């Protein structure tokens, strides 16, 4: 009887460990050259001379995460197109923003928040999301053409 109980306990523990292992983070480190060509061109074009400190391949979308030595984190879709540029509190250069966002988005930010810098930008199914480096932080959502959808403060 004791042996049967011990076997049940061991089986139970093994099943729990399997559950925890299956929940483990599916991100895996990869080398820079294994990124899609489009992602590498994006990095080389907009972040030339800045060291890449980590590259991860992930399940789902966005599919790739790239960390740079300047603190920026870049996210890319499976096909290599950009999904998000996060400056982690540092403003994103206008050269990057002019290429990534519709002019209407940049005009809106310049008119409504003339002293603010954009610190994060992402492409979404509805359009674009832009975070400003203001206190409190302002998050703006725009449609694909650059028309404002929502403005969230805080």
Coordinates of N, CA, C and O in Angstrom, one line a residue:
X1 N 0.8 -1.2 0.0 CA 0.0 0.0 0.0 C 0.9 1.3 0.0 O 0.6 2.2 -0.7
X2 N 1.9 1.2 0.8 CA 2.8 2.4 0.8 C 3.5 2.6 -0.5 O 3.7 3.7 -0.9
X3 N 3.9 1.5 -1.2 CA 4.5 1.7 -2.5 C 3.6 2.3 -3.5 O 4.0 3.1 -4.3
X4 N 2.3 1.9 -3.5 CA 1.4 2.4 -4.4 C 1.2 3.9 -4.2 O 1.0 4.7 -5.1
X5 N 1.1 4.3 -2.9 CA 1.0 5.8 -2.5 C 2.2 6.5 -3.0 O 2.1 7.6 -3.6
X6 N 3.4 6.0 -2.8 CA 4.6 6.6 -3.2 C 4.6 6.8 -4.8 O 5.0 7.9 -5.3
X7 N 4.2 5.8 -5.5 CA 4.2 5.9 -7.0 C 3.2 7.0 -7.4 O 3.5 7.7 -8.3
X8 N 2.1 7.1 -6.7 CA 1.1 8.1 -7.1 C 1.6 9.5 -6.8 O 1.4 10.4 -7.6
X9 N 2.3 9.6 -5.7 CA 2.9 10.9 -5.4 C 4.0 11.3 -6.4 O 4.0 12.5 -6.9
X10 N 4.9 10.4 -6.8 CA 5.9 10.7 -7.8 C 5.2 11.0 -9.1 O 5.6 12.0 -9.8
X11 N 4.2 10.3 -9.5 CA 3.5 10.6 -10.7 C 2.9 12.0 -10.7 O 2.9 12.7 -11.7
X12 N 2.3 12.3 -9.6 CA 1.7 13.6 -9.4 C 2.8 14.7 -9.5 O 2.6 15.7 -10.2
X13 N 3.9 14.5 -8.8 CA 5.0 15.5 -8.9 C 5.5 15.7 -10.3 O 5.8 16.8 -10.8
X14 N 5.7 14.6 -11.0 CA 6.1 14.6 -12.4 C 5.2 15.4 -13.3 O 5.6 16.1 -14.2
X15 N 3.9 15.2 -13.1 CA 2.9 15.9 -13.9 C 2.9 17.4 -13.6 O 2.8 18.2 -14.6
X16 N 3.1 17.8 -12.4 CA 3.2 19.2 -12.1 C 4.5 19.8 -12.6 O 4.4 20.9 -13.2
X17 N 5.6 19.1 -12.6 CA 6.8 19.6 -13.2 C 6.7 19.8 -14.7 O 7.2 20.7 -15.3
X18 N 6.0 18.9 -15.3 CA 5.7 19.0 -16.8 C 4.9 20.2 -17.1 O 5.1 20.9 -18.1
X19 N 3.9 20.5 -16.2 CA 3.1 21.7 -16.4 C 3.9 22.9 -16.3 O 3.9 23.8 -17.1
X20 N 4.8 23.0 -15.3 CA 5.6 24.2 -15.1 C 6.7 24.3 -16.2 O 6.9 25.4 -16.7
X21 N 7.2 23.2 -16.7 CA 8.2 23.3 -17.8 C 7.5 23.7 -19.1 O 8.0 24.5 -19.9
X22 N 6.2 23.3 -19.3 CA 5.5 23.7 -20.5 C 5.1 25.2 -20.5 O 4.9 25.8 -21.5
X23 N 5.1 25.8 -19.3 CA 4.8 27.2 -19.2 C 6.0 28.1 -19.3 O 5.9 29.3 -19.2
X24 N 7.2 27.4 -19.3 CA 8.4 28.1 -19.4 C 8.4 29.1 -20.6 O 7.8 28.8 -21.6
X25 N 9.1 30.2 -20.5 CA 9.2 31.2 -21.5 C 9.7 30.5 -22.8 O 10.7 29.8 -22.8
X26 N 9.0 30.7 -23.9 CA 9.4 30.1 -25.2 C 10.3 31.0 -26.0 O 10.7 30.7 -27.1
X27 N 10.8 32.1 -25.5 CA 11.8 33.0 -26.1 C 13.1 32.2 -26.2 O 13.5 31.6 -25.3
X28 N 13.7 32.4 -27.4 CA 15.1 31.8 -27.5 C 16.0 32.8 -28.1 O 15.6 33.5 -29.1
X29 N 17.2 32.8 -27.6 CA 18.2 33.7 -28.1 C 18.7 33.2 -29.5 O 18.8 32.0 -29.7
X30 N 18.8 34.1 -30.4 CA 19.4 33.8 -31.7 C 20.4 34.8 -32.1 O 20.6 35.8 -31.4
X31 N 21.2 34.5 -33.1 CA 22.2 35.4 -33.6 C 21.6 36.5 -34.5 O 20.6 36.2 -35.2
X32 N 22.2 37.6 -34.5 CA 21.7 38.7 -35.3 C 21.5 38.4 -36.8 O 20.5 38.7 -37.4
X33 N 22.4 37.6 -37.4 CA 22.3 37.2 -38.8 C 21.1 36.3 -39.1 O 20.7 36.1 -40.2
X34 N 20.4 35.8 -38.0 CA 19.2 35.0 -38.2 C 18.0 35.8 -38.2 O 16.9 35.2 -38.4
X35 N 18.1 37.1 -38.0 CA 16.9 37.9 -38.2 C 16.5 38.0 -39.7 O 17.4 37.9 -40.5
X36 N 15.3 38.3 -40.0 CA 14.9 38.5 -41.4 C 15.7 39.7 -42.0 O 16.0 40.6 -41.2
X37 N 16.0 39.6 -43.2 CA 16.7 40.7 -43.9 C 16.1 42.0 -43.7 O 16.8 43.0 -43.4
X38 N 14.8 42.1 -43.8 CA 14.1 43.4 -43.6 C 14.4 44.0 -42.2 O 14.6 45.2 -42.0
X39 N 14.4 43.2 -41.2 CA 14.7 43.6 -39.8 C 16.1 44.1 -39.7 O 16.4 45.2 -39.1
X40 N 17.1 43.4 -40.3 CA 18.5 43.8 -40.2 C 18.6 45.2 -41.0 O 19.4 46.0 -40.5
X41 N 18.0 45.3 -42.1 CA 18.1 46.6 -42.8 C 17.5 47.8 -42.0 O 18.1 48.9 -42.0
X42 N 16.4 47.5 -41.3 CA 15.8 48.5 -40.4 C 16.8 49.0 -39.4 O 17.0 50.2 -39.2
X43 N 17.4 48.0 -38.7 CA 18.4 48.3 -37.7 C 19.6 49.1 -38.2 O 20.0 50.1 -37.7
X44 N 20.1 48.6 -39.3 CA 21.3 49.2 -39.9 C 21.0 50.6 -40.5 O 21.8 51.5 -40.5
X45 N 19.8 50.8 -40.9 CA 19.4 52.1 -41.5 C 19.1 53.1 -40.3 O 19.6 54.3 -40.4
X46 N 18.4 52.8 -39.3 CA 18.0 53.7 -38.3 C 18.8 53.7 -37.0 O 18.8 54.7 -36.2
X47 N 19.6 52.6 -36.8 CA 20.4 52.5 -35.6 C 21.8 52.1 -35.9 O 22.5 51.4 -35.2
X48 N 22.3 52.7 -37.0 CA 23.7 52.4 -37.4 C 24.7 52.8 -36.3 O 24.6 53.8 -35.7
X49 N 25.6 51.9 -36.1 CA 26.7 52.2 -35.1 C 26.3 51.9 -33.7 O 27.2 52.0 -32.8
X50 N 25.1 51.4 -33.5 CA 24.7 51.1 -32.1 C 24.7 49.5 -32.0 O 24.1 48.8 -32.8
X51 N 25.4 49.1 -31.0 CA 25.5 47.6 -30.8 C 24.2 47.0 -30.4 O 23.4 47.5 -29.7
X52 N 24.0 45.8 -31.0 CA 22.9 44.9 -30.7 C 23.3 44.1 -29.5 O 24.3 43.4 -29.6
X53 N 22.6 44.2 -28.4 CA 23.0 43.4 -27.2 C 22.3 42.1 -27.0 O 22.7 41.2 -26.3
X54 N 21.1 42.0 -27.6 CA 20.3 40.7 -27.5 C 19.3 40.6 -28.6 O 18.7 41.6 -29.1
X55 N 19.1 39.4 -29.1 CA 18.1 39.1 -30.2 C 17.4 37.8 -29.7 O 18.0 36.8 -29.4
X56 N 16.1 37.9 -29.7 CA 15.2 36.8 -29.3 C 14.2 36.5 -30.3 O 13.6 37.4 -30.9
X57 N 14.0 35.2 -30.5 CA 12.9 34.8 -31.4 C 11.8 34.3 -30.5 O 12.1 33.5 -29.5
X58 N 10.6 34.7 -30.8 CA 9.4 34.4 -29.9 C 8.3 33.7 -30.7 O 8.2 33.8 -31.9
X59 N 7.5 32.9 -29.9 CA 6.3 32.4 -30.5 C 5.3 33.5 -30.7 O 5.3 34.4 -29.9
X60 N 4.5 33.5 -31.7 CA 3.4 34.5 -31.9 C 4.0 35.7 -32.5 O 5.0 35.8 -33.1
X61 N 3.2 36.8 -32.4 CA 3.6 38.1 -32.9 C 3.6 39.1 -31.8 O 2.8 39.1 -30.9
X62 N 4.5 40.1 -31.7 CA 5.7 40.2 -32.6 C 6.6 39.0 -32.5 O 6.6 38.4 -31.4
X63 N 7.3 38.7 -33.5 CA 8.1 37.4 -33.5 C 9.5 37.6 -33.1 O 10.2 36.7 -32.6
X64 N 10.1 38.8 -33.2 CA 11.5 39.0 -32.9 C 11.6 40.2 -31.9 O 10.9 41.3 -32.2
X65 N 12.5 40.1 -31.0 CA 12.8 41.2 -30.0 C 14.3 41.5 -30.1 O 15.1 40.6 -30.0
X66 N 14.6 42.8 -30.3 CA 16.0 43.1 -30.4 C 16.3 44.2 -29.4 O 15.6 45.3 -29.4
X67 N 17.3 44.0 -28.6 CA 17.7 45.0 -27.6 C 19.0 45.7 -28.1 O 19.9 45.0 -28.5
X68 N 19.1 47.0 -28.0 CA 20.2 47.8 -28.4 C 21.0 48.3 -27.2 O 20.4 48.6 -26.1
X69 N 22.3 48.6 -27.4 CA 23.1 49.2 -26.3 C 22.6 50.5 -25.8 O 22.9 50.9 -24.7
X70 N 21.9 51.3 -26.6 CA 21.4 52.6 -26.2 C 20.1 52.5 -25.4 O 19.5 53.5 -25.0
X71 N 19.6 51.3 -25.1 CA 18.4 51.1 -24.3 C 17.2 50.9 -25.1 O 16.1 50.5 -24.6
X72 N 17.2 51.1 -26.4 CA 16.1 50.9 -27.3 C 15.7 49.4 -27.4 O 16.7 48.6 -27.4
X73 N 14.5 49.1 -27.5 CA 14.0 47.8 -27.8 C 13.2 47.8 -29.0 O 12.3 48.6 -29.1
X74 N 13.5 46.9 -30.0 CA 12.8 46.9 -31.3 C 12.0 45.6 -31.4 O 12.6 44.5 -31.0
X75 N 10.8 45.6 -31.9 CA 10.0 44.4 -32.1 C 9.7 44.3 -33.6 O 9.4 45.3 -34.2
X76 N 9.8 43.1 -34.1 CA 9.5 42.8 -35.5 C 8.6 41.7 -35.7 O 8.6 40.7 -34.9
X77 N 7.8 41.8 -36.8 CA 6.9 40.7 -37.2 C 7.7 39.5 -37.8 O 8.9 39.7 -38.2
X78 N 7.1 38.4 -37.9 CA 7.7 37.2 -38.5 C 8.3 37.5 -39.9 O 9.4 37.0 -40.2
X79 N 7.6 38.4 -40.7 CA 8.1 38.7 -42.0 C 9.3 39.7 -42.0 O 9.8 40.0 -43.0
X80 N 9.6 40.2 -40.8 CA 10.7 41.2 -40.7 C 10.3 42.6 -40.6 O 11.1 43.5 -40.3
X81 N 9.0 42.9 -40.9 CA 8.6 44.3 -40.8 C 8.5 44.8 -39.3 O 8.4 44.0 -38.4
X82 N 8.7 46.1 -39.1 CA 8.7 46.6 -37.7 C 7.4 46.6 -37.1 O 6.4 46.8 -37.8
X83 N 7.3 46.3 -35.8 CA 6.1 46.4 -35.0 C 6.1 47.4 -34.0 O 5.2 48.1 -33.8
X84 N 7.3 47.6 -33.3 CA 7.4 48.6 -32.3 C 8.8 49.1 -32.1 O 9.8 48.3 -32.3
X85 N 9.0 50.3 -31.8 CA 10.2 51.0 -31.5 C 10.0 51.6 -30.1 O 9.2 52.5 -30.0
X86 N 10.7 51.1 -29.1 CA 10.6 51.6 -27.7 C 11.9 52.2 -27.3 O 12.9 51.5 -27.1
X87 N 11.9 53.5 -27.0 CA 13.1 54.2 -26.6 C 13.3 54.1 -25.1 O 14.3 54.6 -24.6
X88 N 12.4 53.4 -24.4 CA 12.6 53.3 -22.9 C 12.8 54.6 -22.2 O 13.7 54.8 -21.5
X89 N 12.0 55.6 -22.6 CA 12.1 56.9 -22.0 C 12.9 57.9 -22.8 O 12.9 59.1 -22.5
X90 N 13.6 57.4 -23.8 CA 14.5 58.3 -24.6 C 13.7 58.6 -25.9 O 13.0 57.7 -26.4
X91 N 13.8 59.8 -26.4 CA 13.0 60.2 -27.6 C 13.5 59.5 -28.8 O 14.7 59.2 -28.9
X92 N 12.6 59.2 -29.7 CA 13.0 58.6 -31.0 C 13.3 59.7 -32.0 O 12.5 60.7 -32.1
X93 N 14.4 59.5 -32.7 CA 14.8 60.6 -33.6 C 13.7 60.9 -34.7 O 13.0 60.0 -35.1
X94 N 13.7 62.1 -35.1 CA 12.7 62.5 -36.2 C 13.0 61.8 -37.5 O 12.1 61.5 -38.2
X95 N 14.2 61.4 -37.8 CA 14.5 60.7 -39.0 C 13.8 59.4 -39.0 O 13.3 58.9 -40.0
X96 N 13.7 58.7 -37.9 CA 13.0 57.4 -37.8 C 11.5 57.7 -37.9 O 10.8 57.0 -38.6
X97 N 11.0 58.7 -37.1 CA 9.6 58.9 -37.1 C 9.0 59.4 -38.4 O 7.9 58.9 -38.8
X98 N 9.8 60.2 -39.2 CA 9.3 60.6 -40.5 C 9.1 59.5 -41.5 O 8.2 59.5 -42.3
X99 N 9.9 58.4 -41.3 CA 9.8 57.3 -42.2 C 8.7 56.3 -41.7 O 8.1 55.6 -42.5
X100 N 8.4 56.2 -40.4 CA 7.5 55.2 -39.9 C 6.1 55.7 -39.8 O 5.2 54.8 -39.9
X101 N 5.9 56.9 -39.6 CA 4.5 57.4 -39.3 C 4.0 58.3 -40.4 O 4.7 59.1 -41.0
X102 N 2.6 58.3 -40.6 CA 2.0 59.3 -41.5 C 2.3 60.7 -41.0 O 2.4 61.0 -39.8
X103 N 2.4 61.6 -42.0 CA 2.7 63.0 -41.6 C 1.6 63.6 -40.7 O 1.9 64.4 -39.9
X104 N 0.4 63.1 -40.9 CA -0.7 63.6 -40.0 C -0.5 63.4 -38.5 O -0.9 64.1 -37.7
X105 N 0.1 62.2 -38.2 CA 0.5 61.9 -36.8 C 1.5 62.9 -36.3 O 1.3 63.5 -35.2
X106 N 2.5 63.1 -37.0 CA 3.6 64.1 -36.6 C 3.0 65.5 -36.5 O 3.4 66.2 -35.6
X107 N 2.2 65.9 -37.4 CA 1.5 67.2 -37.3 C 0.7 67.3 -36.1 O 0.8 68.3 -35.4
X108 N -0.1 66.3 -35.8 CA -1.0 66.3 -34.6 C -0.1 66.5 -33.3 O -0.4 67.3 -32.5
X109 N 0.9 65.7 -33.2 CA 1.8 65.7 -32.0 C 2.4 67.1 -31.9 O 2.4 67.7 -30.8
X110 N 2.9 67.6 -33.0 CA 3.6 68.9 -33.0 C 2.6 70.1 -32.6 O 3.0 71.0 -31.9
X111 N 1.4 70.0 -33.0 CA 0.4 71.0 -32.7 C -0.2 70.9 -31.3 O -0.3 71.9 -30.6
X112 N -0.5 69.7 -30.9 CA -1.1 69.5 -29.6 C -0.2 69.4 -28.5 O -0.5 69.7 -27.3
X113 N 1.0 68.9 -28.7 CA 2.1 68.7 -27.7 C 3.4 69.2 -28.2 O 4.4 68.4 -28.4
X114 N 3.5 70.5 -28.4 CA 4.7 71.0 -29.0 C 6.0 70.8 -28.2 O 7.1 70.8 -28.8
X115 N 5.9 70.6 -26.9 CA 7.1 70.4 -26.1 C 7.4 68.9 -25.9 O 8.4 68.6 -25.3
X116 N 6.6 68.0 -26.4 CA 6.7 66.6 -26.1 C 7.6 65.9 -27.1 O 7.6 66.3 -28.3
X117 N 8.2 64.8 -26.7 CA 9.0 63.9 -27.6 C 8.3 62.6 -27.6 O 7.7 62.1 -26.6
X118 N 8.4 62.0 -28.8 CA 7.8 60.6 -28.9 C 8.9 59.6 -28.4 O 10.0 59.6 -28.9
X119 N 8.5 58.8 -27.4 CA 9.4 57.8 -26.9 C 9.1 56.4 -27.2 O 9.9 55.5 -27.0
X120 N 7.9 56.1 -27.8 CA 7.6 54.8 -28.2 C 6.5 54.9 -29.4 O 5.6 55.7 -29.3
X121 N 6.7 54.0 -30.4 CA 5.7 54.0 -31.5 C 5.5 52.5 -31.9 O 6.5 51.7 -31.8
X122 N 4.3 52.2 -32.2 CA 4.0 50.8 -32.7 C 2.9 50.8 -33.7 O 2.1 51.7 -33.8
X123 N 3.0 49.8 -34.6 CA 2.0 49.5 -35.6 C 1.0 48.6 -35.0 O 1.4 47.5 -34.4
X124 N -0.3 48.9 -35.1 CA -1.4 48.0 -34.6 C -2.3 47.7 -35.8 O -2.2 48.3 -36.9
X125 N -3.2 46.8 -35.6 CA -4.2 46.5 -36.6 C -5.0 47.7 -37.1 O -5.4 47.8 -38.2
X126 N -5.3 48.6 -36.1 CA -6.1 49.8 -36.4 C -5.3 50.9 -37.0 O -5.8 51.9 -37.5
X127 N -4.0 50.9 -36.8 CA -3.1 52.0 -37.2 C -1.9 52.1 -36.4 O -1.1 51.2 -36.4
X128 N -1.7 53.2 -35.6 CA -0.5 53.4 -34.9 C -0.8 53.8 -33.4 O -1.8 54.5 -33.2
X129 N 0.1 53.5 -32.6 CA 0.1 54.0 -31.2 C 1.4 54.7 -30.9 O 2.5 54.2 -31.3
X130 N 1.2 55.9 -30.3 CA 2.4 56.7 -30.0 C 2.4 57.1 -28.5 O 1.3 57.6 -28.0
X131 N 3.5 56.9 -27.9 CA 3.6 57.3 -26.5 C 4.5 58.5 -26.4 O 5.6 58.5 -27.0
X132 N 4.1 59.5 -25.6 CA 4.9 60.8 -25.5 C 5.6 60.8 -24.2 O 5.1 60.3 -23.2
X133 N 6.8 61.4 -24.1 CA 7.6 61.5 -22.9 C 7.1 62.7 -22.1 O 7.9 63.5 -21.7
X134 N 5.9 62.7 -21.7 CA 5.3 63.8 -20.9 C 5.0 63.2 -19.5 O 5.0 62.0 -19.3
X135 N 4.8 64.1 -18.6 CA 4.4 63.7 -17.2 C 3.0 64.3 -16.9 O 2.9 65.6 -16.9
X136 N 2.0 63.6 -16.8 CA 1.9 62.1 -17.0 C 2.1 61.8 -18.4 O 1.9 62.6 -19.3
X137 N 2.4 60.5 -18.6 CA 2.6 60.0 -20.0 C 1.3 60.1 -20.8 O 0.2 59.8 -20.3
X138 N 1.4 60.4 -22.0 CA 0.2 60.5 -22.9 C 0.4 59.4 -24.0 O 1.5 59.3 -24.6
X139 N -0.6 58.7 -24.2 CA -0.7 57.6 -25.3 C -1.7 58.0 -26.3 O -2.9 58.3 -25.9
X140 N -1.3 58.1 -27.5 CA -2.2 58.5 -28.6 C -2.4 57.3 -29.6 O -1.4 56.6 -29.9
X141 N -3.6 57.1 -30.0 CA -3.9 56.1 -31.0 C -4.4 56.8 -32.3 O -5.3 57.6 -32.2
X142 N -3.9 56.3 -33.4 CA -4.2 56.9 -34.7 C -4.6 55.8 -35.7 O -4.1 54.7 -35.6
X143 N -5.5 56.2 -36.6 CA -5.9 55.2 -37.7 C -4.7 55.2 -38.7 O -3.7 55.9 -38.6
X144 N -4.9 54.3 -39.7 CA -3.8 54.2 -40.7 C -3.5 55.4 -41.5 O -2.3 55.6 -41.9
X145 N -4.4 56.3 -41.6 CA -4.2 57.6 -42.3 C -3.6 58.7 -41.4 O -3.3 59.7 -41.9
X146 N -3.6 58.4 -40.1 CA -3.0 59.4 -39.2 C -4.1 60.2 -38.5 O -3.8 61.1 -37.7
X147 N -5.3 59.8 -38.6 CA -6.4 60.5 -37.8 C -6.4 60.0 -36.4 O -6.3 58.8 -36.2
X148 N -6.6 60.9 -35.5 CA -6.6 60.6 -34.1 C -7.9 59.8 -33.7 O -8.9 60.0 -34.2
X149 N -7.6 58.7 -33.0 CA -8.7 57.8 -32.5 C -9.0 58.1 -31.0 O -10.1 58.4 -30.6
X150 N -7.9 58.0 -30.2 CA -8.1 58.2 -28.8 C -6.8 58.8 -28.2 O -5.7 58.7 -28.8
X151 N -7.0 59.5 -27.1 CA -5.9 60.1 -26.3 C -6.1 59.7 -24.9 O -7.1 59.9 -24.2
X152 N -5.1 59.0 -24.4 CA -5.1 58.5 -23.0 C -4.0 59.2 -22.2 O -2.8 59.1 -22.6
X153 N -4.4 59.8 -21.1 CA -3.4 60.5 -20.2 C -3.3 59.7 -19.0 O -4.3 59.3 -18.3
X154 N -2.0 59.4 -18.6 CA -1.8 58.7 -17.3 C -1.3 57.4 -17.5 O -0.9 56.5 -17.8

